Amino acid sequence: MERKLKHVAVPASEITPKELYFSRRDWLKAMGIVSAAALLAACAPRVGQTPLETAAGRGSGPAPTDELGDPANTFEQITNYNNYYEFSTDKQAVNPLSANFRASPWAVEVGGLVHKPKTYALEDLLRFEQVERVYRLRCVEAWSMVIPWTGFELNRLLAEVEPMTSARYVRFTALLDPQQFPGQRSPFYPWPYTEGLRLDEAMHRLTLIATGLYGEPLPNPNGAPLRLVVPWKYGFKSIKAIVRIELTEEQPATLWNTIAPNEYGFYSNVNPEVDHPRWSQRTERRIGELGRRETLMFNGYGEEVAGLYAGMDLRVNY
Ligand code: MTE
């Protein structure tokens, strides 16, 4: 039975101001995602539409809210306070440093333990049904935002490449390009940035490959042109600028887990009960707010995802 949520999704075409809706349409068309007819169909209410889908309109008009009723952060907040170590460890420096990043052309190699490995151009990936999802993003550093993403469910892509029965994990690799990424000239980190999920986590319907936010193509500071979004895990799992997706039998090494395994576990599910060795994870600062909020187990997505971890000790598998 579908869980009843406070938030009721509204198709973007009904509440997004016309100018914004049309600029989004132009973007989708320019990206070659859909014909006009398919676009109209995509905006019509659908049976089985996830309750987390909602309208995203930047600027005037009602602010998008998450299913708990909290408003999305502004476009300015979302694009000016970023963790993107390939550019800088200074969150406010990422936006100006990423201004000339070349996010096009772009290709993603999908391979490993799959029957149909394929290299996808960005345009190919934009042909998967694009949905709008307003998700909370909780950084391991104990700040959070609410972000209206556009993207597609990763399970669509994985189904197309046909995982072998031996595949148990998914490994993601970000672009290695020290010419464009000043941070990669520092030998301190084992570049490129890598991340990983268990295959069932990757197949979960909440797991997105984001291609946009606020109805616009994904901005450079947020990982253009493609980044992972796993809303029940700490933000560092949501790897930006993905160029390779591989299915593996063994749990893949990841950048943060390699550098500091006692601080950043492979799972990294948001969990107020398990402190970071250097700070508490009980509360968080929502960007734009003064006080602190209680951190929610699985970042508030427990009803959807807790079953993935049934029988596991989440203190051991942090
Ligand atoms: N992906 C890459 N390639 N490089 C990074 O430094 N930082 C991670 C994650 N993805 C990071 C990355 C961290 S720590 C967080 S909290 C989120 O991106 C931040 O996403 P945002 O800047 O879009 O809010």
CSV table of N, CA, C and O in Angstrom, one decimal, residues 198-244:
chain,number,residue,atom,x,y,z
A,198,ARG,N,25.7,-0.5,-2.8
A,198,ARG,CA,25.3,-1.8,-3.0
A,198,ARG,C,24.3,-1.8,-4.2
A,198,ARG,O,23.5,-0.8,-4.3
A,199,LEU,N,24.2,-2.9,-4.9
A,199,LEU,CA,23.3,-2.9,-6.1
A,199,LEU,C,21.8,-2.6,-5.8
A,199,LEU,O,21.2,-1.9,-6.5
A,200,ASP,N,21.4,-3.2,-4.6
A,200,ASP,CA,19.9,-2.9,-4.3
A,200,ASP,C,19.7,-1.4,-3.9
A,200,ASP,O,18.6,-0.9,-4.1
A,201,GLU,N,20.7,-0.8,-3.3
A,201,GLU,CA,20.6,0.6,-3.0
A,201,GLU,C,20.6,1.4,-4.3
A,201,GLU,O,19.8,2.4,-4.5
A,202,ALA,N,21.4,1.0,-5.3
A,202,ALA,CA,21.5,1.7,-6.6
A,202,ALA,C,20.2,1.5,-7.3
A,202,ALA,O,19.7,2.4,-8.1
A,203,MET,N,19.5,0.4,-7.1
A,203,MET,CA,18.2,0.1,-7.9
A,203,MET,C,17.0,0.8,-7.2
A,203,MET,O,15.9,0.8,-7.7
A,204,HIS,N,17.2,1.3,-6.0
A,204,HIS,CA,16.0,1.8,-5.2
A,204,HIS,C,15.5,3.0,-6.0
A,204,HIS,O,16.2,3.8,-6.6
A,205,ARG,N,14.2,3.2,-5.9
A,205,ARG,CA,13.5,4.2,-6.7
A,205,ARG,C,13.9,5.7,-6.3
A,205,ARG,O,13.8,6.6,-7.1
A,206,LEU,N,14.4,5.8,-5.1
A,206,LEU,CA,14.8,7.2,-4.6
A,206,LEU,C,16.2,7.6,-5.2
A,206,LEU,O,16.5,8.8,-5.2
A,207,THR,N,16.9,6.6,-5.7
A,207,THR,CA,18.3,6.9,-6.2
A,207,THR,C,18.2,7.5,-7.6
A,207,THR,O,17.8,6.8,-8.5
A,208,LEU,N,18.7,8.7,-7.7
A,208,LEU,CA,18.6,9.5,-8.9
A,208,LEU,C,20.0,9.7,-9.5
A,208,LEU,O,20.9,9.9,-8.8
A,209,ILE,N,20.0,9.9,-10.8
A,209,ILE,CA,21.1,10.6,-11.5
A,209,ILE,C,20.5,11.9,-11.8
A,209,ILE,O,19.6,12.0,-12.6
A,210,ALA,N,21.0,13.0,-11.2
A,210,ALA,CA,20.5,14.3,-11.4
A,210,ALA,C,21.1,14.9,-12.6
A,210,ALA,O,22.3,14.8,-12.9
A,211,THR,N,20.2,15.5,-13.4
A,211,THR,CA,20.6,16.2,-14.6
A,211,THR,C,20.3,17.7,-14.6
A,211,THR,O,20.7,18.4,-15.5
A,212,GLY,N,19.6,18.1,-13.5
A,212,GLY,CA,19.2,19.5,-13.4
A,212,GLY,C,18.7,19.8,-12.1
A,212,GLY,O,18.6,18.9,-11.2
A,213,LEU,N,18.5,21.1,-11.8
A,213,LEU,CA,17.9,21.5,-10.6
A,213,LEU,C,17.1,22.8,-10.8
A,213,LEU,O,17.5,23.6,-11.7
A,214,TYR,N,16.0,23.0,-10.1
A,214,TYR,CA,15.1,24.1,-10.4
A,214,TYR,C,14.8,24.2,-11.9
A,214,TYR,O,14.7,25.3,-12.5
A,215,GLY,N,14.6,23.1,-12.5
A,215,GLY,CA,14.2,23.0,-13.9
A,215,GLY,C,15.2,23.5,-14.9
A,215,GLY,O,14.9,23.8,-16.0
A,216,GLU,N,16.5,23.7,-14.4
A,216,GLU,CA,17.5,24.1,-15.3
A,216,GLU,C,18.6,23.0,-15.4
A,216,GLU,O,18.7,22.2,-14.5
A,217,PRO,N,19.4,23.0,-16.5
A,217,PRO,CA,20.5,22.0,-16.5
A,217,PRO,C,21.3,22.1,-15.3
A,217,PRO,O,21.5,23.2,-14.7
A,218,LEU,N,21.9,21.0,-14.9
A,218,LEU,CA,22.7,20.9,-13.6
A,218,LEU,C,23.8,22.0,-13.6
A,218,LEU,O,24.6,22.0,-14.5
A,219,PRO,N,23.8,22.9,-12.6
A,219,PRO,CA,24.8,24.0,-12.6
A,219,PRO,C,26.2,23.3,-12.3
A,219,PRO,O,26.3,22.3,-11.6
A,220,ASN,N,27.2,24.0,-12.8
A,220,ASN,CA,28.6,23.4,-12.6
A,220,ASN,C,28.9,23.2,-11.2
A,220,ASN,O,29.5,22.1,-10.9
A,221,PRO,N,28.6,24.1,-10.2
A,221,PRO,CA,29.0,23.8,-8.8
A,221,PRO,C,28.4,22.6,-8.2
A,221,PRO,O,28.9,22.0,-7.3
A,222,ASN,N,27.3,22.1,-8.8
A,222,ASN,CA,26.5,21.0,-8.3
A,222,ASN,C,26.8,19.7,-9.0
A,222,ASN,O,26.2,18.7,-8.7
A,223,GLY,N,27.8,19.7,-9.9
A,223,GLY,CA,28.3,18.5,-10.5
A,223,GLY,C,27.9,18.3,-12.0
A,223,GLY,O,27.8,17.1,-12.4
A,224,ALA,N,27.7,19.3,-12.7
A,224,ALA,CA,27.3,19.2,-14.1
A,224,ALA,C,28.3,18.3,-14.9
A,224,ALA,O,29.5,18.2,-14.6
A,225,PRO,N,27.7,17.6,-15.9
A,225,PRO,CA,26.3,17.5,-16.2
A,225,PRO,C,25.5,16.5,-15.5
A,225,PRO,O,24.3,16.5,-15.7
A,226,LEU,N,26.1,15.6,-14.7
A,226,LEU,CA,25.4,14.5,-14.1
A,226,LEU,C,26.0,14.2,-12.8
A,226,LEU,O,27.2,14.0,-12.6
A,227,ARG,N,25.2,14.0,-11.8
A,227,ARG,CA,25.7,13.6,-10.5
A,227,ARG,C,24.7,12.6,-9.8
A,227,ARG,O,23.5,12.6,-10.2
A,228,LEU,N,25.2,11.8,-8.9
A,228,LEU,CA,24.4,10.9,-8.2
A,228,LEU,C,23.6,11.6,-7.1
A,228,LEU,O,24.2,12.6,-6.5
A,229,VAL,N,22.4,11.2,-6.7
A,229,VAL,CA,21.7,11.7,-5.6
A,229,VAL,C,21.1,10.6,-4.8
A,229,VAL,O,20.3,9.8,-5.3
A,230,VAL,N,21.6,10.4,-3.6
A,230,VAL,CA,21.1,9.3,-2.7
A,230,VAL,C,20.7,9.9,-1.4
A,230,VAL,O,21.5,10.1,-0.5
A,231,PRO,N,19.4,10.3,-1.3
A,231,PRO,CA,19.0,11.3,-0.3
A,231,PRO,C,19.0,10.8,1.1
A,231,PRO,O,19.0,11.6,2.1
A,232,TRP,N,19.1,9.5,1.3
A,232,TRP,CA,19.1,8.9,2.7
A,232,TRP,C,20.6,8.8,3.2
A,232,TRP,O,20.8,8.3,4.3
A,233,LYS,N,21.5,9.1,2.4
A,233,LYS,CA,22.9,9.0,2.8
A,233,LYS,C,23.6,10.3,2.9
A,233,LYS,O,23.1,11.3,2.3
A,234,TYR,N,24.7,10.4,3.6
A,234,TYR,CA,25.4,11.7,3.7
A,234,TYR,C,25.8,12.1,2.3
A,234,TYR,O,26.1,11.3,1.4
A,235,GLY,N,25.9,13.4,2.1
A,235,GLY,CA,26.0,14.1,0.8
A,235,GLY,C,27.2,13.6,0.0
A,235,GLY,O,27.2,13.6,-1.2
A,236,PHE,N,28.3,13.2,0.7
A,236,PHE,CA,29.5,12.8,0.0
A,236,PHE,C,29.3,11.6,-0.9
A,236,PHE,O,30.1,11.3,-1.8
A,237,LYS,N,28.3,10.8,-0.6
A,237,LYS,CA,28.0,9.6,-1.5
A,237,LYS,C,27.5,10.1,-2.8
A,237,LYS,O,27.6,9.4,-3.8
A,238,SER,N,26.9,11.3,-2.9
A,238,SER,CA,26.3,11.8,-4.1
A,238,SER,C,27.4,12.4,-5.0
A,238,SER,O,27.5,13.7,-5.2
A,239,ILE,N,28.1,11.6,-5.7
A,239,ILE,CA,29.3,11.9,-6.5
A,239,ILE,C,28.9,12.8,-7.7
A,239,ILE,O,27.9,12.5,-8.4
A,240,LYS,N,29.7,13.8,-8.0
A,240,LYS,CA,29.5,14.8,-9.1
A,240,LYS,C,30.3,14.4,-10.3
A,240,LYS,O,31.3,13.7,-10.2
A,241,ALA,N,29.9,14.9,-11.4
A,241,ALA,CA,30.7,14.8,-12.7
A,241,ALA,C,31.1,13.4,-13.0
A,241,ALA,O,32.3,13.1,-13.2
A,242,ILE,N,30.1,12.5,-13.0
A,242,ILE,CA,30.3,11.1,-13.2
A,242,ILE,C,30.7,10.8,-14.7
A,242,ILE,O,30.1,11.2,-15.6
A,243,VAL,N,31.8,10.0,-14.9
A,243,VAL,CA,32.2,9.5,-16.2
A,243,VAL,C,32.2,8.0,-16.4
A,243,VAL,O,32.2,7.5,-17.5
A,244,ARG,N,32.1,7.3,-15.2
A,244,ARG,CA,32.1,5.8,-15.3
A,244,ARG,C,31.2,5.2,-14.2
A,244,ARG,O,31.2,5.6,-13.1
